[in-house]
């Protein structure tokens, strides 16, 4: 037989023990645990009763145990560590003040970080996390507020204040497209150039970030608007909203038309853009001339000055050309593959397909050796165009920060699932993007502070729960213990500054 007893220890705690007695009179004592409050004593007693009953039918924990002992009832569970970390960053970044203390907006941001879902399904995500969600009618009433430009500018301002922009802000710009499950456009959702090669109506989303990838502003444009025509309006809105005197715009070649470059210069801004090399430039041809039998050393940089425009409107720019050996290997491998296919087509061993090295002279195909020479000469080179009077290291280094904005888009479209495919009004889309923007800002800060992806952070800490129990009429909260390395991760968040 066995029974439960309590013993006061030398430290003043109450030890709960199981006494196992045999028919021969011998006793074995098993220590269950030590308690420091009446509620903890009752929890340990109930655990001891369950251990004694091992192998038998389980006792119902929400009913008094056999023999008149108290039972345990679970009255609440909460993802305390995860929720508290998200709330800490949300407030530290000033998003609570920017949103006017709007609890509904904070719930939507929290739900999107934990598990991206529809607005209706966000209530389920919050309930599973241990948060009492607002009603869906209340949520719907609040959505128009989040679509207002003033509300979204306040969010942008809160994040921008905590970004290290400096007197001449280095900002990164890129665009992506979000498609909709509909067949007809409405003037805003329209078919256009799709990065995913889809035919459905879409919108174009422009994202402006600082040099670390922290989001500064997000804006939605018509799906059929050219990407090059989205950048200037968004940056002008950002500069006007936050009173920044000067910006250095960093963007990929696809974003920069010649008109965009002129508009940037006319606004008093600077730019760094990845350029295209359609022909062998003078700087590279001169290097080849002086080193006819040598391969360029890895990361070699040559430069030249360019003058654009007419005499009355002259534009002075610098172009840096950098050679990378790894880039050259990849390019030359592709050139060799295309030339092999071209040779087979010319020899009649394969059908003539689209191949840039095949030239048709009448009906007879031939290999364009002049184009081959140019392709091999330019293999490994990339150009960077700027109107700044800065060293090549600064210009190239700034351009290579573009992966941050690309990472932000990947995170928003995968981890945060920023795809409003079911939203049917521009107002709803703008409200959705406001939630995504705030969630992206919080997620970026968590990633910067911990070195983890937001997906790993959520997956790790959502499993730790705070459990609220009632025992003998008393309420007690118990937390799952976490490994030391996870404690260190949370400490990094609590000690980090919101930049």
Coordinates of N, CA, C and O in Angstrom, one line a residue, residues 172-297:
X172 N 17.2 51.7 -49.2 CA 17.1 50.6 -50.2 C 15.7 50.5 -50.7 O 14.7 50.6 -49.9
X173 N 15.5 50.3 -52.0 CA 14.2 50.2 -52.6 C 14.1 49.0 -53.5 O 15.0 48.7 -54.2
X174 N 12.9 48.3 -53.4 CA 12.6 47.2 -54.3 C 11.1 47.1 -54.4 O 10.4 47.7 -53.5
X175 N 10.7 46.3 -55.3 CA 9.2 46.1 -55.5 C 9.0 44.6 -55.6 O 9.8 43.8 -55.9
X176 N 7.7 44.2 -55.3 CA 7.2 42.9 -55.6 C 5.8 43.0 -56.0 O 5.2 44.1 -56.0
X177 N 5.2 41.8 -56.4 CA 3.8 41.8 -56.9 C 3.0 40.8 -56.0 O 3.6 39.8 -55.6
X178 N 1.8 41.2 -55.8 CA 0.9 40.3 -55.1 C -0.3 40.0 -55.9 O -1.0 41.0 -56.4
X179 N -0.7 38.8 -56.2 CA -1.8 38.5 -57.1 C -3.0 38.2 -56.4 O -3.0 37.9 -55.2
X180 N -4.2 38.2 -57.1 CA -5.5 38.0 -56.5 C -6.3 37.0 -57.3 O -6.1 36.8 -58.5
X181 N -7.1 36.3 -56.5 CA -7.9 35.2 -57.1 C -9.2 35.8 -57.7 O -10.3 35.7 -57.2
X182 N -9.0 36.5 -58.8 CA -10.1 37.1 -59.6 C -9.7 37.1 -61.0 O -8.5 37.1 -61.4
X183 N -10.6 37.3 -61.9 CA -10.3 37.3 -63.3 C -10.4 38.7 -63.9 O -9.9 38.9 -65.0
X184 N -11.0 39.6 -63.3 CA -11.2 40.9 -63.8 C -10.5 42.0 -63.0 O -10.6 41.9 -61.7
X185 N -10.0 43.0 -63.6 CA -9.4 44.1 -62.9 C -10.4 45.1 -62.4 O -11.5 45.1 -62.9
X186 N -10.0 46.0 -61.5 CA -10.9 47.0 -61.0 C -10.3 48.4 -61.0 O -10.7 49.3 -60.3
X187 N -9.2 48.6 -61.8 CA -8.5 49.9 -61.8 C -7.3 49.9 -60.9 O -6.4 50.7 -61.0
X188 N -7.3 49.1 -59.8 CA -6.2 49.0 -58.9 C -5.6 47.6 -59.0 O -4.4 47.5 -59.2
X189 N -6.4 46.6 -58.9 CA -5.9 45.2 -59.1 C -6.0 45.0 -60.7 O -7.1 44.8 -61.2
X190 N -4.8 45.0 -61.3 CA -4.8 44.9 -62.8 C -3.7 43.9 -63.2 O -2.7 43.8 -62.5
X191 N -3.9 43.2 -64.3 CA -2.8 42.4 -64.8 C -1.6 43.2 -65.2 O -1.8 44.4 -65.7
X192 N -0.5 42.7 -65.0 CA 0.7 43.5 -65.4 C 1.9 42.5 -65.4 O 1.8 41.3 -65.3
X193 N 3.1 43.1 -65.4 CA 4.3 42.3 -65.4 C 4.4 41.6 -64.0 O 4.5 42.2 -63.0
X194 N 4.4 40.2 -64.0 CA 4.4 39.5 -62.8 C 5.7 38.8 -62.6 O 6.2 38.1 -63.5
X195 N 6.3 39.0 -61.4 CA 7.6 38.3 -61.0 C 7.4 36.8 -60.9 O 8.3 36.1 -61.0
X196 N 6.1 36.4 -60.7 CA 5.8 35.0 -60.6 C 5.2 34.4 -61.9 O 4.7 33.3 -62.0
X197 N 5.2 35.3 -63.0 CA 4.6 34.9 -64.3 C 3.2 34.4 -64.2 O 2.8 33.4 -64.8
X198 N 2.4 35.2 -63.5 CA 1.0 34.9 -63.4 C 0.2 35.8 -64.2 O 0.6 36.9 -64.5
X199 N -1.0 35.4 -64.6 CA -1.9 36.2 -65.5 C -3.0 36.9 -64.7 O -3.6 37.8 -65.3
X200 N -3.2 36.6 -63.4 CA -4.3 37.1 -62.7 C -4.0 38.6 -62.4 O -2.8 39.1 -62.4
X201 N -5.0 39.4 -62.1 CA -4.8 40.8 -61.6 C -3.9 40.8 -60.4 O -3.9 39.9 -59.6
X202 N -3.1 41.9 -60.3 CA -2.2 42.0 -59.2 C -2.0 43.4 -58.7 O -2.6 44.3 -59.3
X203 N -1.3 43.6 -57.7 CA -0.9 45.0 -57.3 C 0.6 44.9 -57.2 O 1.3 43.9 -57.0
X204 N 1.2 46.1 -57.3 CA 2.7 46.3 -57.2 C 2.9 46.9 -55.8 O 2.3 47.9 -55.5
X205 N 3.8 46.3 -55.0 CA 4.1 46.8 -53.7 C 5.5 47.2 -53.6 O 6.5 46.5 -54.0
X206 N 5.7 48.5 -53.3 CA 7.1 49.1 -53.1 C 7.4 49.1 -51.6 O 6.6 49.5 -50.8
X207 N 8.7 48.7 -51.3 CA 9.1 48.7 -49.9 C 10.4 49.4 -49.8 O 11.4 49.2 -50.6
X208 N 10.5 50.4 -48.9 CA 11.7 51.2 -48.6 C 12.2 50.7 -47.3 O 11.5 50.7 -46.3
X209 N 13.5 50.4 -47.2 CA 14.1 50.0 -46.0 C 15.4 50.8 -45.7 O 15.9 51.5 -46.6
X210 N 15.9 50.8 -44.5 CA 17.2 51.4 -44.2 C 18.3 50.4 -44.6 O 18.0 49.3 -45.2
X211 N 19.5 50.7 -44.3 CA 20.6 49.9 -44.8 C 20.7 48.5 -44.1 O 21.3 47.6 -44.6
X212 N 20.0 48.3 -43.0 CA 19.9 47.0 -42.3 C 18.7 46.2 -42.8 O 18.6 45.0 -42.4
X213 N 17.8 46.8 -43.6 CA 16.6 46.1 -44.0 C 15.4 46.4 -43.1 O 14.3 45.8 -43.3
X214 N 15.5 47.3 -42.1 CA 14.4 47.7 -41.3 C 13.4 48.4 -42.2 O 13.8 49.4 -42.9
X215 N 12.1 48.0 -42.2 CA 11.2 48.7 -43.1 C 11.0 50.1 -42.7 O 10.9 50.5 -41.5
X216 N 10.9 51.0 -43.7 CA 10.6 52.4 -43.4 C 9.3 52.9 -44.0 O 8.6 53.7 -43.4
X217 N 8.9 52.3 -45.1 CA 7.6 52.7 -45.7 C 7.2 51.6 -46.7 O 8.1 51.0 -47.4
X218 N 5.9 51.3 -46.8 CA 5.4 50.4 -47.7 C 4.2 51.0 -48.4 O 3.4 51.8 -47.8
X219 N 4.1 50.8 -49.7 CA 3.0 51.4 -50.5 C 2.6 50.5 -51.6 O 3.4 49.7 -52.1
X220 N 1.3 50.5 -51.9 CA 0.7 49.6 -52.9 C 0.4 50.5 -54.1 O -0.1 51.6 -54.0
X221 N 0.7 50.0 -55.3 CA 0.4 50.7 -56.6 C -0.4 49.8 -57.5 O -0.5 48.6 -57.3
X222 N -1.0 50.4 -58.5 CA -1.7 49.6 -59.5 C -0.9 48.5 -60.1 O 0.3 48.7 -60.3
X223 N -1.5 47.4 -60.4 CA -0.7 46.3 -60.9 C -0.1 46.4 -62.2 O 0.8 45.7 -62.6
X224 N -0.7 47.4 -63.0 CA -0.1 47.6 -64.3 C 0.8 48.8 -64.4 O 1.2 49.2 -65.5
X225 N 1.2 49.4 -63.2 CA 2.1 50.5 -63.2 C 3.5 49.9 -63.4 O 3.9 49.0 -62.7
X226 N 4.3 50.6 -64.2 CA 5.7 50.2 -64.4 C 6.5 50.3 -63.0 O 6.3 51.2 -62.3
X227 N 7.4 49.3 -62.8 CA 8.1 49.3 -61.5 C 8.9 50.6 -61.4 O 9.1 51.2 -60.3
X228 N 9.5 51.1 -62.5 CA 10.3 52.3 -62.4 C 9.5 53.6 -62.0 O 10.1 54.6 -61.6
X229 N 8.2 53.5 -62.1 CA 7.3 54.7 -61.8 C 6.8 54.6 -60.4 O 5.9 55.4 -60.0
X230 N 7.2 53.6 -59.6 CA 6.7 53.5 -58.2 C 7.7 54.1 -57.2 O 7.3 54.5 -56.1
X231 N 9.0 54.2 -57.6 CA 10.0 54.6 -56.6 C 9.9 56.0 -56.2 O 9.9 56.4 -55.0
X232 N 9.9 56.9 -57.2 CA 9.9 58.4 -56.9 C 8.8 58.8 -56.0 O 9.0 59.5 -55.0
X233 N 7.5 58.4 -56.3 CA 6.4 58.8 -55.4 C 6.5 58.3 -54.0 O 6.3 59.1 -53.0
X234 N 7.0 57.1 -53.8 CA 7.1 56.6 -52.5 C 8.2 57.3 -51.7 O 8.0 57.7 -50.5
X235 N 9.4 57.5 -52.3 CA 10.5 58.2 -51.6 C 10.1 59.7 -51.3 O 10.4 60.2 -50.3
X236 N 9.4 60.3 -52.3 CA 9.0 61.7 -52.0 C 8.1 61.7 -50.8 O 8.2 62.6 -49.9
X237 N 7.2 60.8 -50.7 CA 6.2 60.7 -49.6 C 7.0 60.5 -48.3 O 6.7 61.1 -47.3
X238 N 8.0 59.6 -48.3 CA 8.8 59.4 -47.1 C 9.6 60.6 -46.7 O 9.6 61.0 -45.5
X239 N 10.2 61.3 -47.6 CA 11.0 62.4 -47.3 C 10.1 63.5 -46.7 O 10.5 64.2 -45.7
X240 N 9.0 63.8 -47.4 CA 8.1 64.8 -46.9 C 7.5 64.5 -45.6 O 7.3 65.4 -44.7
X241 N 7.2 63.2 -45.3 CA 6.6 62.9 -44.0 C 7.6 63.0 -42.9 O 7.2 63.3 -41.7
X242 N 8.9 62.8 -43.1 CA 9.8 62.7 -42.0 C 10.9 63.8 -42.0 O 11.8 63.8 -41.2
X243 N 10.8 64.7 -43.0 CA 11.6 65.9 -43.0 C 13.1 65.6 -43.2 O 14.0 66.2 -42.6
X244 N 13.4 64.6 -44.0 CA 14.8 64.2 -44.2 C 15.4 65.1 -45.3 O 14.8 65.3 -46.3
X245 N 16.6 65.7 -45.0 CA 17.1 66.6 -45.9 C 17.7 66.0 -47.1 O 17.6 66.5 -48.2
X246 N 18.3 64.8 -47.0 CA 19.0 64.2 -48.1 C 18.8 62.7 -48.0 O 18.8 62.1 -46.9
X247 N 18.7 62.0 -49.1 CA 18.7 60.5 -49.1 C 19.6 60.0 -50.2 O 19.9 60.7 -51.2
X248 N 20.2 58.9 -50.0 CA 21.0 58.2 -51.0 C 20.2 56.9 -51.4 O 20.0 56.0 -50.5
X249 N 19.6 56.9 -52.5 CA 18.8 55.8 -53.0 C 19.6 54.7 -53.6 O 20.4 54.9 -54.5
X250 N 19.4 53.5 -53.1 CA 20.1 52.3 -53.6 C 19.1 51.4 -54.2 O 18.1 51.0 -53.5
X251 N 19.2 51.0 -55.5 CA 18.3 50.2 -56.1 C 18.9 49.4 -57.2 O 20.1 49.7 -57.6
X252 N 18.2 48.4 -57.6 CA 18.7 47.5 -58.7 C 18.5 48.2 -60.1 O 17.7 49.1 -60.2
X253 N 19.1 47.6 -61.1 CA 19.1 48.3 -62.4 C 17.6 48.3 -62.9 O 17.3 49.3 -63.6
X254 N 16.8 47.4 -62.6 CA 15.4 47.4 -63.1 C 14.6 48.5 -62.6 O 13.6 48.8 -63.2
X255 N 15.0 49.1 -61.5 CA 14.2 50.2 -60.9 C 14.6 51.5 -61.5 O 13.8 52.5 -61.3
X256 N 15.7 51.6 -62.1 CA 16.2 52.9 -62.5 C 16.2 53.2 -64.0 O 17.0 52.6 -64.8
X257 N 15.2 54.0 -64.4 CA 15.2 54.5 -65.8 C 16.0 55.8 -65.8 O 16.3 56.3 -64.7
X258 N 16.4 56.2 -67.0 CA 17.1 57.5 -67.0 C 16.3 58.6 -66.5 O 16.9 59.5 -65.8
X259 N 15.0 58.6 -66.6 CA 14.2 59.6 -66.1 C 14.2 59.6 -64.6 O 14.2 60.6 -63.9
X260 N 14.2 58.4 -64.0 CA 14.3 58.3 -62.5 C 15.5 58.9 -62.0 O 15.5 59.6 -61.0
X261 N 16.7 58.6 -62.7 CA 17.9 59.2 -62.2 C 17.9 60.7 -62.3 O 18.4 61.4 -61.4
X262 N 17.3 61.3 -63.3 CA 17.2 62.7 -63.4 C 16.3 63.2 -62.3 O 16.6 64.3 -61.7
X263 N 15.1 62.6 -62.0 CA 14.2 63.0 -61.0 C 14.9 63.0 -59.6 O 14.7 63.9 -58.8
X264 N 15.7 61.9 -59.4 CA 16.4 61.8 -58.1 C 17.4 63.0 -58.0 O 17.5 63.7 -56.9
X265 N 18.2 63.3 -59.0 CA 19.1 64.4 -59.0 C 18.4 65.8 -58.8 O 18.8 66.6 -58.1
X266 N 17.3 65.9 -59.5 CA 16.5 67.2 -59.5 C 16.0 67.4 -58.1 O 15.7 68.6 -57.6
X267 N 15.7 66.3 -57.4 CA 15.1 66.4 -56.0 C 16.2 66.7 -55.0 O 16.0 66.9 -53.8
X268 N 17.5 66.7 -55.4 CA 18.6 67.0 -54.5 C 19.1 65.7 -53.8 O 19.8 65.8 -52.8
X269 N 18.7 64.5 -54.3 CA 19.1 63.3 -53.7 C 20.3 62.7 -54.5 O 20.7 63.2 -55.5
X270 N 20.9 61.6 -53.9 CA 21.9 60.9 -54.6 C 21.5 59.5 -54.8 O 20.4 59.0 -54.3
X271 N 22.2 58.8 -55.7 CA 21.8 57.4 -56.0 C 23.0 56.5 -56.2 O 24.1 57.0 -56.5
X272 N 22.8 55.2 -56.0 CA 23.7 54.2 -56.3 C 22.9 53.1 -56.9 O 21.9 52.6 -56.3
X273 N 23.2 52.7 -58.1 CA 22.4 51.8 -58.9 C 23.3 50.8 -59.6 O 24.3 51.1 -60.1
X274 N 22.8 49.5 -59.6 CA 23.5 48.5 -60.4 C 23.2 48.8 -61.9 O 22.1 48.9 -62.3
X275 N 24.3 48.9 -62.7 CA 24.1 49.2 -64.1 C 24.2 48.0 -65.0 O 24.6 46.9 -64.6
X276 N 23.8 48.2 -66.2 CA 23.9 47.1 -67.2 C 25.1 47.4 -68.1 O 25.5 48.6 -68.3
X277 N 25.7 46.4 -68.7 CA 26.9 46.6 -69.6 C 26.6 46.0 -70.9 O 26.9 44.9 -71.3
X278 N 25.9 46.8 -71.8 CA 25.5 46.3 -73.1 C 26.7 46.2 -74.0 O 26.8 45.3 -74.9
X279 N 27.7 47.1 -73.9 CA 28.9 47.0 -74.7 C 30.2 47.1 -73.8 O 30.1 47.4 -72.7
X280 N 31.3 46.7 -74.4 CA 32.5 46.7 -73.6 C 32.9 48.2 -73.3 O 33.2 48.9 -74.3
X281 N 32.9 48.6 -72.1 CA 33.2 50.0 -71.8 C 34.7 50.3 -71.9 O 35.6 49.4 -71.9
X282 N 35.0 51.6 -72.0 CA 36.4 52.0 -72.2 C 37.3 51.6 -71.1 O 38.4 51.1 -71.4
X283 N 36.9 51.6 -69.8 CA 37.8 51.3 -68.7 C 38.2 49.8 -68.8 O 39.3 49.5 -68.5
X284 N 37.3 48.9 -69.2 CA 37.6 47.5 -69.3 C 38.5 47.2 -70.5 O 39.4 46.4 -70.4
X285 N 38.1 47.9 -71.6 CA 38.9 47.6 -72.8 C 40.4 48.1 -72.6 O 41.3 47.5 -73.1
X286 N 40.6 49.2 -71.9 CA 41.9 49.7 -71.6 C 42.7 48.7 -70.7 O 43.9 48.5 -70.9
X287 N 42.0 48.2 -69.7 CA 42.7 47.2 -68.8 C 43.1 46.0 -69.6 O 44.2 45.5 -69.5
X288 N 42.2 45.5 -70.5 CA 42.5 44.4 -71.4 C 43.7 44.7 -72.3 O 44.6 43.9 -72.6
X289 N 43.7 46.0 -72.8 CA 44.8 46.4 -73.7 C 46.2 46.3 -73.0 O 47.2 45.9 -73.6
X290 N 46.2 46.7 -71.7 CA 47.5 46.7 -71.0 C 47.8 45.4 -70.4 O 48.9 45.2 -69.9
X291 N 46.8 44.5 -70.3 CA 47.1 43.1 -69.7 C 46.5 42.1 -70.7 O 45.5 41.4 -70.4
X292 N 47.0 42.0 -71.9 CA 46.4 41.1 -72.9 C 46.4 39.7 -72.6 O 45.4 39.0 -73.1
X293 N 47.3 39.2 -71.8 CA 47.3 37.7 -71.6 C 47.0 37.4 -70.1 O 47.3 36.3 -69.7
X294 N 46.4 38.3 -69.4 CA 46.2 38.1 -67.9 C 44.7 38.1 -67.7 O 43.9 38.8 -68.3
X295 N 44.4 37.3 -66.7 CA 43.0 37.3 -66.2 C 42.9 38.3 -65.1 O 43.8 38.5 -64.3
X296 N 41.8 39.1 -65.0 CA 41.7 40.1 -64.0 C 41.8 39.5 -62.6 O 41.2 38.4 -62.4
X297 N 42.5 40.1 -61.6 CA 42.5 39.6 -60.3 C 41.1 39.7 -59.7 O 40.3 40.6 -60.0

